[in-house]
């Protein structure tokens, strides 16, 4: 399901994985990231957008981080 | 010195990426499809292939063969990003890399093998790095030329490593059907069969002069392929493109002239932008039309002055459309700019042209800065930008003009 909403994220800037979301708020709940399953980049004009597929053990989420606006978005949820 | 070529082929690439992305898909029959409702299977996982599901099938055919199949709409950004990252893994080992397609590459490691402990060790190293970085499987074929490396790769699928040495090639090729050879298509296979040649062994023993008489300049190449000695060099840099084109299979068949014009406008914009990005102008504009029954045809015209101006590509494409009496609704439209030459930025004599060039440059800069959908031509607004989420071309490469 497409969401496309800006969300609050706690992330780790780690030299080994570079950037890794750990927790985020959605719909009044704090979602704990259990596994980042895939990462990729796309272009949004001049800036890169970093995409993260992740799971909390139940649902599959896609978060994106826009390097131009420095905002995180929850793109999709697949329950 | 005998060459050492490695062919790396990602196993069921798009499906493997999707199974990696969603843990619930792992070990289950999965097919990656386009976003339109009449899309086809672009890749099937090995679990789906066991039921007979193949690339190119409709979703209905796939469902009939495998009722439990799961369809996943492909994500081109994910695959193109992965392909770019894979290229970095290859280039860390050798500078001689040919990215043959989005999921296939050839590496020339001649003279470098000993640094890594032999070709098989290089292959294992690559497979390990791909698995570690992306969690997806690939197969490596090793041979003295691209033909045998590719054959070894095909024989080792999935997730394997195989080496064919030159001295083993004759025995392997002797009874191998010619159609299994990389580069021998169905038509060539049919023509060879008509000559009584069905195996690679037979092809290698065939008279070069007879093959040349039947197949022209590729006749001798076919003989060399049959013998397993065809030494096609790696194409490590892209040559000058012949043409730049885009096509789109429409979400619904259309008949209405304004709808057709809107799609031609959008395709002209994509073609013009790409030509300008890479500094080409073209002397020929063509449009391709496909009817629902898959009858497909192309109409082309030669321009008095070469161009890469979106407006003129559109106007010439429309003039080609005017000459066609459509007999049915349209399933697919394509626009192509051909006869490309480098644009040396000739100074225009007319103020109007100067203004147009300045406008195009401004639009291109906005698109580069804020993304392709940030600004567009009003004439293309009738077609939704979300329509264009088709299947990525297998010819996609991480660099060069063939980016789409």
XYZ file of C-alpha atoms in Angstrom:
483
model
C 0.000 0.000 0.000
C 1.416 3.369 -1.043
C 1.834 5.808 1.867
C 4.258 8.570 0.734
C 4.263 10.387 4.102
C 7.155 12.078 5.912
C 7.995 10.188 9.134
C 10.296 10.555 12.166
C 13.181 8.081 12.046
C 16.033 7.098 14.333
C 18.925 6.015 12.130
C 22.539 4.997 12.538
C 25.276 6.452 10.366
C 27.605 3.493 10.486
C 30.845 3.221 8.450
C 30.088 -0.417 7.561
C 26.503 -0.053 6.376
C 26.716 3.758 5.988
C 23.113 4.562 6.862
C 20.689 2.252 8.631
C 17.220 3.099 9.968
C 16.625 1.579 13.410
C 13.174 2.805 14.478
C 10.429 4.999 13.080
C 7.073 6.374 14.053
C 4.021 5.419 12.112
C 0.405 5.825 13.032
C 1.193 6.464 16.709
C 3.370 3.348 16.956
C 7.140 3.006 17.236
C 8.244 0.432 14.664
C 11.473 -1.407 15.526
C 13.447 -2.439 12.439
C 14.315 -6.119 12.715
C 16.036 -6.513 9.336
C 16.934 -4.207 6.459
C 16.273 -6.595 3.601
C 17.415 -4.524 0.612
C 18.793 -1.063 -0.125
C 19.028 0.881 -3.345
C 19.293 4.406 -4.700
C 17.341 6.416 -7.198
C 17.799 9.884 -8.600
C 15.529 12.726 -7.604
C 16.999 15.416 -9.824
C 20.397 16.432 -8.453
C 20.080 14.561 -5.184
C 20.154 10.859 -4.468
C 17.265 9.143 -2.741
C 18.227 6.167 -0.577
C 15.623 3.426 -0.304
C 15.398 0.810 2.448
C 13.165 -2.227 2.438
C 12.814 -3.412 5.981
C 10.744 -5.569 8.225
C 9.707 -5.487 11.872
C 9.111 -9.229 11.696
C 5.503 -8.836 10.569
C 5.058 -6.319 7.769
C 7.378 -5.131 5.003
C 8.062 -1.376 4.874
C 9.893 0.868 2.434
C 11.527 3.987 3.835
C 13.311 6.565 1.688
C 15.807 9.225 2.660
C 16.152 12.258 0.384
C 19.718 13.590 0.495
C 18.536 16.990 -0.783
C 15.749 17.658 1.734
C 17.184 15.423 4.526
C 13.696 14.027 5.067
C 12.589 10.448 5.602
C 9.441 9.162 3.974
C 7.454 6.016 4.542
C 6.785 4.978 0.937
C 4.987 1.652 1.220
C 3.657 -0.882 3.668
C 2.887 -4.475 2.756
C 1.181 -6.192 5.635
C 48.422 -16.548 -24.796
C 45.081 -18.211 -24.108
C 42.489 -15.832 -22.736
C 40.537 -16.355 -19.546
C 37.032 -14.955 -19.708
C 34.437 -15.161 -16.947
C 30.738 -14.795 -17.708
C 28.679 -13.729 -14.686
C 24.937 -14.200 -14.997
C 22.594 -13.272 -12.163
C 20.174 -16.126 -11.474
C 16.567 -15.050 -12.095
C 17.820 -11.549 -11.324
C 14.676 -9.489 -10.757
C 12.917 -12.354 -8.937
C 15.959 -12.979 -6.712
C 16.069 -9.283 -5.764
C 12.374 -9.348 -4.864
C 12.799 -12.534 -2.831
C 15.674 -10.883 -1.000
C 13.574 -7.755 -0.406
C 10.562 -9.581 0.990
C 11.455 -12.541 3.227
C 7.945 -13.929 2.734
C 8.723 -14.577 -0.944
C 11.832 -16.667 -0.325
C 11.507 -20.263 -1.484
C 8.141 -19.556 -3.128
C 7.176 -19.320 -6.823
C 7.450 -15.637 -7.759
C 7.096 -13.801 -11.062
C 8.121 -10.196 -11.619
C 5.724 -8.278 -13.851
C 5.213 -4.717 -15.140
C 2.703 -2.372 -13.563
C 0.097 -2.425 -16.340
C -2.845 -4.794 -16.117
C -1.841 -6.552 -19.348
C 1.754 -6.973 -18.520
C 3.896 -10.050 -19.065
C 6.305 -12.055 -16.913
C 9.740 -10.410 -17.006
C 11.452 -12.919 -14.713
C 10.298 -16.027 -12.910
C 12.010 -17.425 -9.826
C 13.457 -20.930 -10.071
C 10.583 -22.163 -7.906
C 8.153 -20.854 -10.566
C 10.253 -22.169 -13.432
C 9.802 -25.687 -12.078
C 6.112 -25.312 -13.000
C 7.037 -24.236 -16.538
C 6.599 -20.476 -15.995
C 8.820 -18.544 -18.410
C 9.717 -14.975 -19.312
C 7.253 -13.491 -21.805
C 4.198 -15.431 -20.604
C 1.026 -13.584 -19.688
C -0.024 -13.608 -16.047
C -2.977 -15.822 -16.993
C -0.707 -18.453 -18.563
C 1.579 -18.355 -15.525
C -1.354 -18.677 -13.113
C -2.681 -21.669 -15.055
C 0.681 -23.455 -14.817
C 1.330 -22.468 -11.216
C -1.826 -21.497 -9.268
C 0.220 -20.570 -6.167
C 2.457 -18.132 -8.044
C 2.973 -14.695 -6.483
C 3.176 -11.705 -8.822
C 5.390 -8.791 -7.835
C 5.448 -5.511 -9.769
C 9.072 -4.845 -10.706
C 11.053 -1.865 -9.453
C 13.489 -0.707 -12.132
C 15.399 1.602 -9.756
C 16.233 -1.377 -7.578
C 17.590 -3.428 -10.497
C 19.548 -0.626 -12.172
C 21.131 0.377 -8.848
C 22.114 -3.251 -8.178
C 23.594 -3.548 -11.675
C 25.706 -0.415 -11.085
C 26.956 -1.818 -7.778
C 27.724 -5.187 -9.372
C 29.852 -3.395 -11.951
C 31.934 -1.953 -9.092
C 32.578 -5.501 -7.802
C 33.757 -6.596 -11.266
C 35.933 -3.530 -11.831
C 37.679 -4.022 -8.492
C 39.103 -7.218 -10.007
C 39.801 -6.283 -13.636
C 39.443 -3.185 -15.807
C 38.302 -5.333 -18.755
C 34.567 -5.601 -18.150
C 31.719 -5.776 -20.627
C 28.308 -5.188 -19.099
C 26.390 -7.198 -21.659
C 22.949 -6.625 -20.177
C 21.359 -5.658 -16.888
C 22.036 -9.127 -15.440
C 25.009 -10.392 -17.402
C 28.675 -9.389 -17.708
C 31.919 -10.676 -19.162
C 35.258 -10.156 -17.406
C 38.624 -10.674 -19.044
C 40.999 -11.798 -16.274
C 43.800 -12.968 -18.591
C 47.104 -12.624 -16.763
C 45.409 -11.713 -13.476
C 44.295 -15.211 -12.443
C 47.458 -15.977 -10.480
C 46.867 -12.919 -8.267
C 43.737 -14.587 -6.916
C 44.802 -18.251 -7.106
C 43.200 -19.199 -10.445
C 40.016 -18.475 -12.415
C 37.778 -20.622 -10.220
C 38.942 -18.668 -7.165
C 38.100 -15.405 -8.965
C 34.650 -16.764 -9.772
C 34.113 -17.833 -6.144
C 35.300 -14.423 -4.966
C 32.774 -12.629 -7.187
C 29.952 -14.938 -6.161
C 30.852 -14.392 -2.516
C 30.874 -10.612 -2.853
C 27.547 -10.615 -4.704
C 26.006 -12.862 -2.052
C 27.449 -10.750 0.765
C 26.464 -7.406 -0.757
C 23.018 -8.249 -2.087
C 22.082 -11.699 -0.827
C 21.352 -12.924 -4.351
C 22.826 -15.836 -6.325
C 24.728 -15.745 -9.601
C 26.454 -18.247 -11.845
C 29.972 -17.996 -13.230
C 31.172 -19.629 -16.450
C 34.867 -19.650 -17.315
C 36.274 -20.199 -20.785
C 39.019 -19.222 -23.232
C 36.510 -16.989 -25.111
C 33.114 -15.394 -24.498
C 31.278 -18.179 -26.334
C 32.623 -20.972 -24.124
C 32.394 -18.818 -20.981
C 28.716 -18.209 -21.751
C 28.133 -21.883 -22.522
C 29.813 -22.890 -19.252
C 27.626 -20.372 -17.434
C 24.434 -21.751 -18.998
C 25.489 -25.301 -18.074
C 26.232 -24.374 -14.439
C 22.956 -22.549 -13.682
C 21.728 -21.854 -11.091
C 24.287 -20.703 -8.500
C 27.175 -22.704 -9.970
C 30.689 -22.386 -11.337
C 31.913 -24.246 -14.410
C 35.027 -24.004 -16.517
C 35.380 -25.173 -20.125
C 38.981 -25.419 -21.280
C 39.771 -25.184 -24.983
C 40.955 -28.813 -25.078
C 37.582 -29.960 -23.668
C 35.481 -27.862 -26.027
C 35.367 -30.329 -28.926
C 33.912 -33.142 -26.811
C 31.352 -30.818 -25.154
C 30.250 -29.263 -28.434
C 30.089 -32.488 -30.500
C 26.465 -33.371 -29.713
C 25.288 -30.003 -28.395
C 22.276 -28.704 -30.409
C 23.282 -25.567 -32.365
C 20.377 -23.661 -30.796
C 22.098 -23.888 -27.403
C 24.992 -21.778 -28.663
C 24.941 -18.133 -27.624
C 24.185 -16.035 -30.709
C 22.402 -18.740 -32.725
C 18.770 -17.663 -32.923
C 15.724 -19.607 -34.018
C 15.955 -18.459 -37.636
C 19.622 -19.421 -37.960
C 18.914 -22.739 -36.258
C 16.124 -23.411 -38.746
C 18.321 -22.554 -41.740
C 21.150 -24.723 -40.418
C 18.716 -27.601 -39.913
C 17.647 -27.252 -43.540
C 21.316 -27.801 -44.418
C 21.377 -30.937 -42.241
C 23.313 -29.240 -39.419
C 21.776 -29.767 -36.000
C 24.787 -30.051 -33.675
C 27.736 -27.797 -32.937
C 30.048 -30.633 -33.978
C 28.354 -30.695 -37.387
C 28.559 -26.908 -37.634
C 32.294 -26.965 -36.878
C 32.891 -29.542 -39.625
C 30.732 -27.752 -42.227
C 32.401 -26.162 -45.239
C 33.279 -22.511 -44.584
C 32.575 -21.607 -48.203
C 29.087 -23.161 -48.102
C 28.294 -21.402 -44.819
C 29.547 -18.125 -46.297
C 27.387 -18.643 -49.394
C 24.295 -19.262 -47.221
C 24.866 -16.787 -44.384
C 27.148 -14.146 -45.880
C 29.836 -12.690 -43.660
C 28.615 -14.480 -40.540
C 29.149 -17.894 -42.223
C 32.751 -18.203 -41.095
C 31.846 -16.970 -37.639
C 29.243 -19.734 -37.374
C 31.890 -22.340 -38.238
C 34.251 -20.884 -35.598
C 31.379 -20.966 -33.097
C 30.731 -24.639 -33.895
C 34.409 -25.342 -33.229
C 34.350 -23.302 -29.998
C 37.098 -20.975 -31.193
C 35.112 -17.812 -31.955
C 37.166 -15.073 -30.310
C 34.719 -12.197 -30.036
C 36.504 -9.358 -28.259
C 34.953 -7.838 -25.157
C 33.121 -4.585 -25.822
C 34.371 -2.519 -22.905
C 33.163 0.859 -24.143
C 30.015 1.844 -25.943
C 30.381 2.929 -29.572
C 28.477 5.774 -31.195
C 24.730 5.082 -31.028
C 22.739 4.734 -34.267
C 19.542 5.977 -32.766
C 17.743 7.003 -29.589
C 14.197 5.835 -29.078
C 11.481 5.250 -26.537
C 8.300 3.251 -26.791
C 5.467 2.555 -24.429
C 2.834 -0.127 -24.196
C -0.281 1.819 -23.271
C -2.365 0.967 -20.205
C -5.414 0.801 -22.505
C -5.636 0.572 -26.289
C -6.341 4.074 -27.602
C -7.973 5.476 -30.680
C -8.648 9.090 -29.771
C -6.293 11.466 -31.650
C -5.569 13.844 -28.680
C -4.577 10.849 -26.527
C -2.233 9.562 -29.230
C -0.707 13.035 -29.641
C -0.158 13.306 -25.882
C 1.798 10.070 -25.823
C 3.830 11.102 -28.859
C 4.593 14.381 -27.097
C 5.811 12.612 -23.976
C 7.954 10.162 -25.971
C 9.375 13.027 -28.090
C 10.297 14.824 -24.875
C 12.141 11.754 -23.562
C 13.942 11.213 -26.869
C 14.885 14.900 -27.245
C 16.144 15.179 -23.672
C 18.328 12.098 -23.997
C 19.736 13.265 -27.352
C 20.572 16.669 -25.836
C 22.081 15.092 -22.717
C 24.519 13.116 -24.827
C 25.090 15.820 -27.425
C 23.489 14.219 -30.495
C 21.236 15.547 -33.227
C 19.346 13.260 -35.589
C 18.453 13.405 -39.267
C 15.598 10.916 -39.165
C 12.438 10.674 -37.072
C 10.330 7.544 -36.972
C 7.209 6.377 -35.191
C 6.263 2.799 -34.438
C 2.683 1.684 -33.971
C 1.413 -1.650 -32.690
C -2.190 -2.759 -32.950
C -3.896 -5.010 -30.381
C -3.284 -8.016 -32.670
C 0.479 -7.227 -32.388
C 0.787 -6.108 -36.013
C 3.621 -3.596 -35.770
C 4.985 -1.133 -38.293
C 7.321 1.846 -38.449
C 7.186 4.998 -40.553
C 10.236 7.194 -40.970
C 11.084 10.524 -42.544
C 14.365 12.283 -43.234
C 14.610 15.862 -42.027
C 16.087 18.776 -43.929
C 17.989 19.807 -40.810
C 19.081 17.447 -38.032
C 17.546 18.231 -34.657
C 17.262 17.252 -31.005
C 14.509 19.786 -30.305
C 11.557 18.109 -28.566
C 9.119 20.335 -30.462
C 10.456 19.376 -33.895
C 10.703 15.688 -33.069
C 7.049 15.892 -32.017
C 5.950 17.833 -35.119
C 7.692 15.375 -37.481
C 6.324 12.385 -35.550
C 2.817 13.855 -35.903
C 3.319 14.393 -39.640
C 4.159 10.668 -39.893
C 1.007 9.833 -37.940
C -1.003 11.974 -40.400
C 0.086 9.689 -43.236
C -1.245 6.569 -41.524
C -4.859 5.485 -41.792
C -5.264 3.671 -38.495
C -7.201 0.453 -38.953
C -7.531 -0.308 -35.245
C -6.845 0.998 -31.763
C -3.210 1.399 -30.720
C -1.501 -0.848 -28.181
C 2.049 0.548 -28.392
C 3.604 3.782 -29.651
C 7.292 4.463 -30.187
C 9.275 7.533 -31.269
C 12.860 7.302 -32.492
C 15.518 9.761 -33.605
C 18.038 8.175 -35.988
C 20.896 9.174 -38.270
C 22.659 10.622 -35.254
C 25.629 12.943 -35.507
C 27.422 14.879 -32.800
C 25.849 18.252 -32.089
C 28.604 20.826 -32.359
C 26.264 23.592 -31.292
C 26.028 25.458 -34.571
C 25.091 29.088 -33.972
C 21.623 29.841 -35.253
C 20.993 32.738 -37.635
C 17.479 33.293 -36.347
C 16.437 34.852 -33.049
C 13.495 32.463 -32.790
C 15.826 29.431 -32.814
C 18.042 31.051 -30.206
C 15.019 31.511 -27.957
C 13.949 27.892 -28.445
C 17.422 26.599 -27.578
C 17.477 28.726 -24.437
C 14.049 27.390 -23.455
C 15.124 23.766 -23.964
C 18.276 24.317 -21.938
C 16.263 25.854 -19.112
C 13.759 22.961 -19.117
C 16.601 20.407 -19.159
C 18.297 22.119 -16.220
C 15.090 22.092 -14.191
C 14.613 18.382 -14.947
C 18.225 17.625 -14.008
C 17.871 19.499 -10.744
C 14.380 18.484 -9.607
C 13.651 15.290 -11.549
C 12.048 14.369 -14.874
C 8.473 14.955 -13.745
C 9.176 18.444 -12.349
C 8.326 20.224 -15.613
C 6.741 18.942 -18.785
C 4.986 20.025 -21.946
C 1.323 20.820 -21.544
C 0.526 18.734 -24.615
C 1.629 15.576 -22.782
C -0.516 16.116 -19.698
C -3.314 13.892 -20.989
C -1.136 10.856 -20.316
C -0.346 10.223 -16.688
C 3.328 10.083 -15.769
C 2.457 6.979 -13.770
C 1.634 5.206 -17.042
C 5.294 4.918 -17.829
C 6.418 2.253 -15.420
C 7.133 -0.418 -17.945
C 9.521 -3.282 -18.104
C 13.158 -2.305 -18.233
C 14.952 -3.099 -21.473
C 17.340 -6.060 -21.213
C 19.792 -3.870 -23.158
C 20.015 -1.438 -20.237
C 23.594 -0.686 -19.183
C 24.952 1.385 -16.307
C 26.623 3.941 -18.586
C 26.307 5.359 -22.080
C 23.376 6.406 -24.247
C 21.465 3.117 -23.834
C 20.253 4.013 -20.400
C 16.563 3.162 -20.874
